[in-house]
Amino acid sequence: RVCQALHAAPLSCLTLSFTLIARPAARTALTMTIDSVAPRIVRTDTPDGPCAQPQGRWGAAELGTRAQWKLLRRQLQDNAPAATLGWDLRSLQWLDHVGAQLLWNHWGHAWPARLELTDVQRTLLERVAELTITNPPAPPPWRLFDEVDRLGVLVLHGLDHARHMVQMVGQLVLDLLRLARNPRRGPWRDVSGHLFRMGATALPITALVGFLIGVVLAYLMSLQLRQFGAESFIVNILGISLIRELGPMLAAILVAGRSGSSITAQIGVMRVTEELDAMRVMGIPHGFRLVMPRTLALALAMPLISVWTTLAALAGGMLAADITLGISPSYFVQALPAAVKVGNLGLAVAKSVVFGGLIALIGCHWGLRVKPNTQSLGEGTTASVVTSITMVIIVDALFAVAFRNVGI
């Protein structure tokens, strides 16, 4: 601490230590030197009234010493800010931003009525006052009217999204009629490219996830069926659950997270780079060139992805059933058509078409509403994925209720 106070070099510290041991007078002089640099407040009386004079070194090193800080804190409490108390900082040997911040906080973030200081000290204190963060205002009290107003804003915001979605669906119908009237002028190259990117490239991940889901379901159900001697019914359970429900919904959720976010990001980047504005100036409709190709491609690719995912899940369930229950793959394949009617497959394909078109429309909706900044692009992509997955589950529930008698 002595070396830190005097800012001495290591060799000087060693010489100083021997001096303190050998000479009591040197020890007394050193103590007086440390006391002179310690931060403190001296109160004096002036013709204008009482005045507090900070003295010593008000820096991070001195204020970080526990003993000196305890003494200074008591002195600050004794010299609380008052209208009649003046402050004179000209006797300070050193003042850095830590000491300036301490004084500014002690003054209550306000300049004293009587203040004497140098130009350098004033500049430092003004800088601290500028950068000091004041306490946030207290939150307003809870009121029912404010909550109702906030709920109304959310409802209006949702209605605005619904209105935009209805407009997109209507424009999509008009674009499809235009395409049917003149198919040769359709954006088939865009449709083909989206089919490949959204369909063919999604086959590996959907097959892997579907296979693992089939294995997990077969293992879990085999533990229960073995207790009742109903091992053969695993074909019925896997067939109905995977072909009718889990296969299409699992594929739709994967595509929503993969292709739905990609659609939103692509159109959102076009908004950021002002390509959408350029298309509007050139007279190129967004619906015919952006929304319709993606919706057509995903509506066509989604049933194929759904069937592919279901086949992979059935393969995983077949393998797990063979290992755990001893049900051979030949028996599994032979019993599956009798356990699952064709209507279940037709319902799954129909649901997949709706899922694909819905995911594409939601992705285009959020992409077209992106503002020209990167933060809005990230928020729009996140909202697109969440909305798509939520709508897929809601629509699947509606299909389950509406077509509960199909294929059963």
Short mmCIF file of C-alpha atoms in Angstrom, two decimals:
data_model
loop_
_atom_site.label_atom_id
_atom_site.label_comp_id
_atom_site.label_asym_id
_atom_site.label_seq_id
_atom_site.Cartn_x
_atom_site.Cartn_y
_atom_site.Cartn_z
CA ARG A 1 0.00 0.00 0.00
CA VAL A 2 2.87 2.34 0.75
CA CYS A 3 4.37 1.70 -2.69
CA GLN A 4 0.99 2.17 -4.32
CA ALA A 5 0.44 5.45 -2.52
CA LEU A 6 3.79 6.87 -3.55
CA HIS A 7 3.78 5.27 -7.02
CA ALA A 8 7.28 3.98 -6.37
CA ALA A 9 9.26 1.46 -8.39
CA PRO A 10 10.09 -1.97 -6.84
CA LEU A 11 13.69 -0.97 -6.11
CA SER A 12 12.55 2.24 -4.46
CA CYS A 13 10.12 0.21 -2.32
CA LEU A 14 12.97 -2.00 -1.08
CA THR A 15 15.13 1.01 -0.21
CA LEU A 16 12.18 2.69 1.44
CA SER A 17 11.48 -0.38 3.60
CA PHE A 18 15.02 -0.42 5.00
CA THR A 19 14.77 3.32 5.60
CA LEU A 20 11.54 2.91 7.58
CA ILE A 21 13.09 0.23 9.78
CA ALA A 22 16.31 2.11 10.42
CA ARG A 23 14.97 5.65 10.80
CA PRO A 24 11.87 6.49 12.85
CA ALA A 25 11.96 10.04 11.52
CA ALA A 26 11.57 8.76 7.95
CA ARG A 27 8.58 6.68 9.06
CA THR A 28 6.94 9.78 10.54
CA ALA A 29 7.55 11.77 7.35
CA LEU A 30 6.06 9.02 5.23
CA THR A 31 2.93 8.88 7.39
CA MET A 32 2.48 12.62 6.96
CA THR A 33 2.87 12.21 3.19
CA ILE A 34 0.19 9.50 3.04
CA ASP A 35 -2.17 11.61 5.13
CA SER A 36 -1.68 14.55 2.77
CA VAL A 37 -2.75 12.55 -0.31
CA ALA A 38 -5.69 10.77 1.37
CA PRO A 39 -9.09 11.98 0.10
CA ARG A 40 -10.85 14.07 2.72
CA ILE A 41 -13.18 17.03 3.20
CA VAL A 42 -12.28 20.08 5.26
CA ARG A 43 -15.13 22.38 6.26
CA THR A 44 -14.36 26.06 6.66
CA ASP A 45 -16.33 29.22 7.31
CA THR A 46 -16.22 32.00 4.72
CA PRO A 47 -17.96 35.40 4.53
CA ASP A 48 -20.48 33.81 2.13
CA GLY A 49 -21.24 30.93 4.48
CA PRO A 50 -19.87 27.46 5.23
CA CYS A 51 -17.74 25.85 2.54
CA ALA A 52 -16.61 22.24 2.02
CA GLN A 53 -13.13 21.86 0.58
CA PRO A 54 -12.25 18.41 -0.80
CA GLN A 55 -8.49 17.83 -0.48
CA GLY A 56 -6.01 15.12 -1.35
CA ARG A 57 -6.18 12.77 -4.30
CA TRP A 58 -9.72 11.82 -5.36
CA GLY A 59 -8.82 8.99 -7.70
CA ALA A 60 -9.67 5.35 -8.22
CA ALA A 61 -6.56 4.11 -6.36
CA GLU A 62 -7.21 6.21 -3.26
CA LEU A 63 -10.97 5.69 -3.13
CA GLY A 64 -10.45 1.95 -3.51
CA THR A 65 -8.73 1.74 -0.11
CA ARG A 66 -11.26 0.50 2.45
CA ALA A 67 -10.04 2.57 5.41
CA GLN A 68 -9.88 5.80 3.43
CA TRP A 69 -13.28 5.19 1.88
CA LYS A 70 -14.95 4.62 5.28
CA LEU A 71 -13.50 7.89 6.58
CA LEU A 72 -14.52 9.80 3.46
CA ARG A 73 -18.04 8.37 3.52
CA ARG A 74 -18.57 9.68 7.04
CA GLN A 75 -17.28 13.08 5.96
CA LEU A 76 -19.66 13.09 2.98
CA GLN A 77 -22.57 12.30 5.29
CA ASP A 78 -21.55 15.19 7.55
CA ASN A 79 -21.46 17.55 4.55
CA ALA A 80 -24.80 16.75 2.96
CA PRO A 81 -25.85 18.99 0.06
CA ALA A 82 -27.55 22.17 1.26
CA ALA A 83 -28.40 25.54 -0.24
CA THR A 84 -26.10 27.36 2.20
CA LEU A 85 -23.12 24.99 1.75
CA GLY A 86 -20.54 25.93 -0.84
CA TRP A 87 -17.89 23.72 -2.43
CA ASP A 88 -14.32 24.63 -3.31
CA LEU A 89 -12.43 22.04 -5.38
CA ARG A 90 -9.34 24.09 -6.08
CA SER A 91 -7.39 22.42 -3.26
CA LEU A 92 -7.63 18.96 -4.84
CA GLN A 93 -4.32 17.39 -5.82
CA TRP A 94 -5.96 14.92 -8.25
CA LEU A 95 -9.45 14.31 -9.59
CA ASP A 96 -10.36 11.59 -12.07
CA HIS A 97 -13.70 10.34 -13.36
CA VAL A 98 -14.27 8.14 -10.27
CA GLY A 99 -13.92 11.04 -7.89
CA ALA A 100 -15.96 13.29 -10.17
CA GLN A 101 -18.73 10.70 -10.29
CA LEU A 102 -18.67 10.44 -6.49
CA LEU A 103 -19.06 14.20 -6.12
CA TRP A 104 -21.81 14.40 -8.74
CA ASN A 105 -23.79 11.62 -7.06
CA HIS A 106 -23.29 13.26 -3.66
CA TRP A 107 -24.64 16.54 -5.04
CA GLY A 108 -27.79 14.75 -6.20
CA HIS A 109 -27.02 15.21 -9.92
CA ALA A 110 -27.29 19.00 -9.54
CA TRP A 111 -24.72 21.79 -9.41
CA PRO A 112 -24.23 23.45 -5.99
CA ALA A 113 -25.30 27.06 -5.64
CA ARG A 114 -21.72 28.11 -4.71
CA LEU A 115 -18.97 26.22 -6.48
CA GLU A 116 -15.32 27.11 -7.01
CA LEU A 117 -13.22 24.90 -9.32
CA THR A 118 -10.69 25.01 -12.15
CA ASP A 119 -11.53 24.80 -15.84
CA VAL A 120 -10.20 21.24 -16.08
CA GLN A 121 -12.33 20.15 -13.13
CA ARG A 122 -15.40 21.81 -14.62
CA THR A 123 -14.86 20.03 -17.94
CA LEU A 124 -14.54 16.69 -16.17
CA LEU A 125 -17.65 17.24 -14.06
CA GLU A 126 -19.68 18.40 -17.08
CA ARG A 127 -18.64 15.25 -18.91
CA VAL A 128 -19.69 13.08 -15.96
CA ALA A 129 -23.00 14.96 -15.69
CA GLU A 130 -23.66 14.40 -19.39
CA LEU A 131 -23.00 10.66 -19.27
CA THR A 132 -24.66 9.92 -15.93
CA ILE A 133 -27.79 7.80 -16.30
CA THR A 134 -30.58 9.09 -14.14
CA ASN A 135 -32.96 6.75 -12.37
CA PRO A 136 -35.85 5.66 -14.63
CA PRO A 137 -39.22 7.13 -13.80
CA ALA A 138 -41.58 5.10 -11.70
CA PRO A 139 -43.96 2.94 -13.73
CA PRO A 140 -47.47 4.34 -14.05
CA PRO A 141 -50.13 2.79 -11.85
CA TRP A 142 -52.22 -0.06 -13.23
CA ARG A 143 -55.44 1.08 -14.82
CA LEU A 144 -58.12 -1.01 -16.46
CA PHE A 145 -58.59 1.46 -19.29
CA ASP A 146 -54.92 1.16 -20.29
CA GLU A 147 -55.14 -2.62 -20.38
CA VAL A 148 -58.28 -2.48 -22.52
CA ASP A 149 -56.59 -0.01 -24.82
CA ARG A 150 -53.54 -2.25 -25.14
CA LEU A 151 -55.78 -5.22 -25.92
CA GLY A 152 -57.58 -3.19 -28.55
CA VAL A 153 -54.27 -2.29 -30.21
CA LEU A 154 -53.33 -5.97 -30.37
CA VAL A 155 -56.73 -6.85 -31.87
CA LEU A 156 -56.41 -4.14 -34.51
CA HIS A 157 -52.89 -5.32 -35.28
CA GLY A 158 -54.15 -8.87 -35.74
CA LEU A 159 -57.01 -7.67 -37.96
CA ASP A 160 -54.50 -5.80 -40.11
CA HIS A 161 -52.50 -9.02 -40.58
CA ALA A 162 -55.69 -10.92 -41.39
CA ARG A 163 -56.72 -8.28 -43.94
CA HIS A 164 -53.33 -8.51 -45.63
CA MET A 165 -53.54 -12.31 -45.73
CA VAL A 166 -57.03 -12.15 -47.32
CA GLN A 167 -55.70 -9.74 -49.92
CA MET A 168 -52.81 -12.10 -50.67
CA VAL A 169 -55.18 -15.06 -51.06
CA GLY A 170 -57.43 -13.07 -53.38
CA GLN A 171 -54.48 -11.88 -55.43
CA LEU A 172 -53.19 -15.47 -55.59
CA VAL A 173 -56.53 -16.64 -57.02
CA LEU A 174 -56.41 -13.90 -59.66
CA ASP A 175 -52.80 -14.80 -60.51
CA LEU A 176 -53.73 -18.49 -60.86
CA LEU A 177 -56.56 -17.54 -63.23
CA ARG A 178 -54.15 -15.43 -65.23
CA LEU A 179 -51.71 -18.35 -65.36
CA ALA A 180 -54.46 -20.75 -66.48
CA ARG A 181 -55.50 -18.34 -69.21
CA ASN A 182 -51.96 -18.00 -70.56
CA PRO A 183 -49.73 -20.77 -69.19
CA ARG A 184 -46.82 -20.03 -71.54
CA ARG A 185 -46.19 -16.68 -69.86
CA GLY A 186 -46.05 -18.18 -66.38
CA PRO A 187 -42.92 -18.02 -64.18
CA TRP A 188 -42.18 -21.73 -64.59
CA ARG A 189 -38.45 -21.29 -64.12
CA ASP A 190 -39.06 -19.77 -60.70
CA VAL A 191 -41.48 -22.57 -59.83
CA SER A 192 -38.91 -25.18 -60.87
CA GLY A 193 -36.16 -23.55 -58.82
CA HIS A 194 -38.34 -23.31 -55.73
CA LEU A 195 -39.43 -26.92 -56.17
CA PHE A 196 -35.83 -28.02 -56.04
CA ARG A 197 -34.80 -25.80 -53.11
CA MET A 198 -37.89 -26.44 -50.99
CA GLY A 199 -38.55 -30.03 -51.99
CA ALA A 200 -35.51 -31.98 -53.14
CA THR A 201 -33.08 -30.43 -50.68
CA ALA A 202 -35.46 -31.13 -47.76
CA LEU A 203 -35.56 -34.90 -48.35
CA PRO A 204 -32.47 -35.86 -46.27
CA ILE A 205 -33.45 -34.04 -43.06
CA THR A 206 -37.11 -35.11 -43.25
CA ALA A 207 -36.12 -38.74 -43.84
CA LEU A 208 -33.73 -38.71 -40.89
CA VAL A 209 -36.21 -37.12 -38.49
CA GLY A 210 -39.05 -39.33 -39.69
CA PHE A 211 -36.99 -42.49 -39.30
CA LEU A 212 -36.02 -41.58 -35.74
CA ILE A 213 -39.61 -40.69 -34.83
CA GLY A 214 -40.73 -44.09 -36.11
CA VAL A 215 -38.09 -45.86 -34.04
CA VAL A 216 -39.06 -43.95 -30.89
CA LEU A 217 -42.78 -44.61 -31.31
CA ALA A 218 -42.26 -48.32 -31.96
CA TYR A 219 -40.03 -48.73 -28.92
CA LEU A 220 -42.43 -46.89 -26.61
CA MET A 221 -45.52 -48.74 -27.81
CA SER A 222 -43.84 -52.14 -27.73
CA LEU A 223 -43.34 -51.79 -23.97
CA GLN A 224 -47.08 -51.35 -23.46
CA LEU A 225 -48.34 -53.85 -26.03
CA ARG A 226 -46.13 -56.63 -24.70
CA GLN A 227 -47.89 -56.44 -21.32
CA PHE A 228 -51.25 -57.33 -22.92
CA GLY A 229 -49.99 -59.77 -25.55
CA ALA A 230 -51.07 -57.42 -28.36
CA GLU A 231 -47.77 -57.15 -30.20
CA SER A 232 -49.40 -57.48 -33.63
CA PHE A 233 -51.43 -54.29 -33.11
CA ILE A 234 -48.29 -52.21 -33.39
CA VAL A 235 -48.86 -52.23 -37.16
CA ASN A 236 -52.28 -50.61 -36.70
CA ILE A 237 -51.02 -48.01 -34.26
CA LEU A 238 -47.98 -47.04 -36.32
CA GLY A 239 -49.93 -47.04 -39.56
CA ILE A 240 -52.78 -44.81 -38.39
CA SER A 241 -50.64 -42.41 -36.35
CA LEU A 242 -47.88 -41.96 -38.92
CA ILE A 243 -49.84 -41.97 -42.16
CA ARG A 244 -52.83 -39.95 -40.97
CA GLU A 245 -51.35 -37.47 -38.48
CA LEU A 246 -47.69 -37.51 -37.52
CA GLY A 247 -46.19 -37.89 -40.99
CA PRO A 248 -47.86 -34.86 -42.63
CA MET A 249 -47.61 -32.68 -39.51
CA LEU A 250 -43.97 -33.54 -38.86
CA ALA A 251 -43.06 -32.79 -42.47
CA ALA A 252 -45.01 -29.52 -42.33
CA ILE A 253 -43.26 -28.40 -39.14
CA LEU A 254 -39.84 -29.16 -40.61
CA VAL A 255 -40.69 -27.34 -43.84
CA ALA A 256 -42.10 -24.38 -41.88
CA GLY A 257 -38.85 -23.99 -40.00
CA ARG A 258 -36.71 -24.58 -43.07
CA SER A 259 -38.50 -23.19 -46.12
CA GLY A 260 -40.87 -20.77 -44.38
CA SER A 261 -38.01 -18.86 -42.82
CA SER A 262 -36.13 -18.96 -46.13
CA ILE A 263 -39.07 -17.39 -47.97
CA THR A 264 -39.38 -14.60 -45.42
CA ALA A 265 -35.64 -13.95 -45.44
CA GLN A 266 -35.45 -13.85 -49.24
CA ILE A 267 -38.29 -11.37 -49.64
CA GLY A 268 -37.13 -9.39 -46.60
CA VAL A 269 -33.66 -8.97 -48.05
CA MET A 270 -35.29 -7.75 -51.26
CA ARG A 271 -37.05 -5.12 -49.15
CA VAL A 272 -33.79 -4.09 -47.47
CA THR A 273 -31.95 -3.84 -50.81
CA GLU A 274 -34.93 -1.98 -52.36
CA GLU A 275 -35.49 -4.66 -54.99
CA LEU A 276 -39.21 -4.71 -54.19
CA ASP A 277 -39.42 -0.99 -54.88
CA ALA A 278 -37.54 -1.47 -58.14
CA MET A 279 -40.01 -4.22 -59.17
CA ARG A 280 -42.93 -1.91 -58.43
CA VAL A 281 -41.38 0.90 -60.48
CA MET A 282 -40.79 -1.50 -63.39
CA GLY A 283 -44.40 -2.67 -63.22
CA ILE A 284 -43.60 -6.24 -62.11
CA PRO A 285 -46.35 -7.45 -59.74
CA HIS A 286 -45.14 -8.94 -56.48
CA GLY A 287 -47.94 -11.49 -56.35
CA PHE A 288 -47.33 -12.98 -59.79
CA ARG A 289 -43.52 -13.08 -59.55
CA LEU A 290 -42.91 -13.68 -55.84
CA VAL A 291 -45.97 -15.09 -54.05
CA MET A 292 -47.49 -17.40 -56.68
CA PRO A 293 -44.30 -19.31 -57.66
CA ARG A 294 -43.42 -20.05 -54.04
CA THR A 295 -46.98 -21.05 -53.15
CA LEU A 296 -47.31 -23.33 -56.18
CA ALA A 297 -43.93 -24.92 -55.58
CA LEU A 298 -44.52 -25.62 -51.89
CA ALA A 299 -48.09 -26.84 -52.49
CA LEU A 300 -46.74 -29.33 -55.01
CA ALA A 301 -43.69 -30.36 -52.99
CA MET A 302 -45.41 -30.70 -49.63
CA PRO A 303 -47.43 -33.89 -50.42
CA LEU A 304 -44.31 -35.58 -51.77
CA ILE A 305 -42.29 -34.58 -48.69
CA SER A 306 -45.13 -35.80 -46.47
CA VAL A 307 -45.25 -39.22 -48.14
CA TRP A 308 -41.46 -39.43 -48.04
CA THR A 309 -41.39 -38.61 -44.32
CA THR A 310 -44.16 -41.12 -43.61
CA LEU A 311 -42.30 -43.88 -45.47
CA ALA A 312 -39.12 -43.13 -43.52
CA ALA A 313 -41.06 -43.19 -40.23
CA LEU A 314 -42.69 -46.50 -41.15
CA ALA A 315 -39.27 -47.93 -42.01
CA GLY A 316 -37.96 -46.88 -38.59
CA GLY A 317 -41.01 -48.34 -36.86
CA MET A 318 -40.68 -51.56 -38.86
CA LEU A 319 -37.04 -51.93 -37.82
CA ALA A 320 -37.79 -51.24 -34.15
CA ALA A 321 -40.77 -53.65 -34.19
CA ASP A 322 -38.56 -56.38 -35.63
CA ILE A 323 -35.92 -55.85 -32.94
CA THR A 324 -38.19 -55.45 -29.90
CA LEU A 325 -41.25 -57.58 -30.74
CA GLY A 326 -39.92 -59.98 -33.36
CA ILE A 327 -42.43 -58.78 -35.98
CA SER A 328 -40.82 -59.43 -39.35
CA PRO A 329 -40.81 -56.74 -42.05
CA SER A 330 -42.72 -59.05 -44.39
CA TYR A 331 -45.59 -59.37 -41.90
CA PHE A 332 -45.50 -55.61 -41.29
CA VAL A 333 -45.82 -54.84 -45.02
CA GLN A 334 -48.55 -57.47 -45.46
CA ALA A 335 -50.65 -56.27 -42.51
CA LEU A 336 -50.29 -52.53 -43.15
CA PRO A 337 -52.84 -52.21 -46.05
CA ALA A 338 -55.48 -54.07 -44.02
CA ALA A 339 -54.83 -51.89 -40.95
CA VAL A 340 -54.83 -48.52 -42.72
CA LYS A 341 -57.46 -47.67 -45.33
CA VAL A 342 -56.62 -45.70 -48.46
CA GLY A 343 -58.74 -42.79 -47.26
CA ASN A 344 -56.14 -41.99 -44.60
CA LEU A 345 -53.49 -41.55 -47.27
CA GLY A 346 -55.77 -39.32 -49.31
CA LEU A 347 -56.55 -37.21 -46.27
CA ALA A 348 -52.81 -36.89 -45.49
CA VAL A 349 -52.04 -35.77 -49.05
CA ALA A 350 -54.88 -33.23 -49.00
CA LYS A 351 -53.70 -31.84 -45.67
CA SER A 352 -50.17 -31.57 -46.99
CA VAL A 353 -51.31 -29.44 -49.95
CA VAL A 354 -53.06 -27.05 -47.56
CA PHE A 355 -50.02 -27.01 -45.25
CA GLY A 356 -47.67 -26.18 -48.12
CA GLY A 357 -49.77 -23.33 -49.47
CA LEU A 358 -50.35 -21.95 -45.98
CA ILE A 359 -46.64 -22.00 -45.08
CA ALA A 360 -45.71 -20.25 -48.32
CA LEU A 361 -48.39 -17.58 -47.89
CA ILE A 362 -47.37 -16.87 -44.30
CA GLY A 363 -43.70 -16.65 -45.30
CA CYS A 364 -44.52 -14.23 -48.13
CA HIS A 365 -46.80 -12.22 -45.83
CA TRP A 366 -44.10 -11.60 -43.24
CA GLY A 367 -41.46 -11.05 -45.93
CA LEU A 368 -43.49 -8.31 -47.61
CA ARG A 369 -44.08 -6.60 -44.25
CA VAL A 370 -40.37 -6.39 -43.42
CA LYS A 371 -39.09 -2.85 -43.01
CA PRO A 372 -35.80 -1.79 -44.63
CA ASN A 373 -33.59 -2.63 -41.63
CA THR A 374 -31.90 -5.75 -40.35
CA GLN A 375 -33.76 -5.82 -37.02
CA SER A 376 -37.12 -5.98 -38.75
CA LEU A 377 -35.77 -8.74 -40.99
CA GLY A 378 -34.85 -10.91 -37.99
CA GLU A 379 -38.16 -10.24 -36.24
CA GLY A 380 -40.11 -11.04 -39.40
CA THR A 381 -38.26 -14.34 -39.91
CA THR A 382 -38.92 -15.39 -36.32
CA ALA A 383 -42.59 -14.42 -36.53
CA SER A 384 -42.93 -16.32 -39.81
CA VAL A 385 -41.66 -19.58 -38.34
CA VAL A 386 -43.75 -19.29 -35.16
CA THR A 387 -46.91 -18.37 -37.07
CA SER A 388 -46.43 -21.14 -39.62
CA ILE A 389 -45.96 -23.86 -37.01
CA THR A 390 -48.91 -22.58 -34.99
CA MET A 391 -51.19 -22.48 -38.03
CA VAL A 392 -50.09 -25.96 -39.11
CA ILE A 393 -51.14 -27.38 -35.74
CA ILE A 394 -54.45 -25.46 -35.77
CA VAL A 395 -55.31 -26.56 -39.32
CA ASP A 396 -54.36 -30.16 -38.50
CA ALA A 397 -56.73 -30.07 -35.54
CA LEU A 398 -59.51 -28.71 -37.78
CA PHE A 399 -58.89 -31.49 -40.29
CA ALA A 400 -58.96 -34.09 -37.53
CA VAL A 401 -62.35 -32.85 -36.32
CA ALA A 402 -63.87 -32.29 -39.76
CA PHE A 403 -62.77 -35.62 -41.25
CA ARG A 404 -62.91 -37.80 -38.15
CA ASN A 405 -64.98 -40.43 -40.00
CA VAL A 406 -62.71 -40.68 -43.05
CA GLY A 407 -60.59 -43.83 -43.19
CA ILE A 408 -61.72 -45.16 -39.80
#
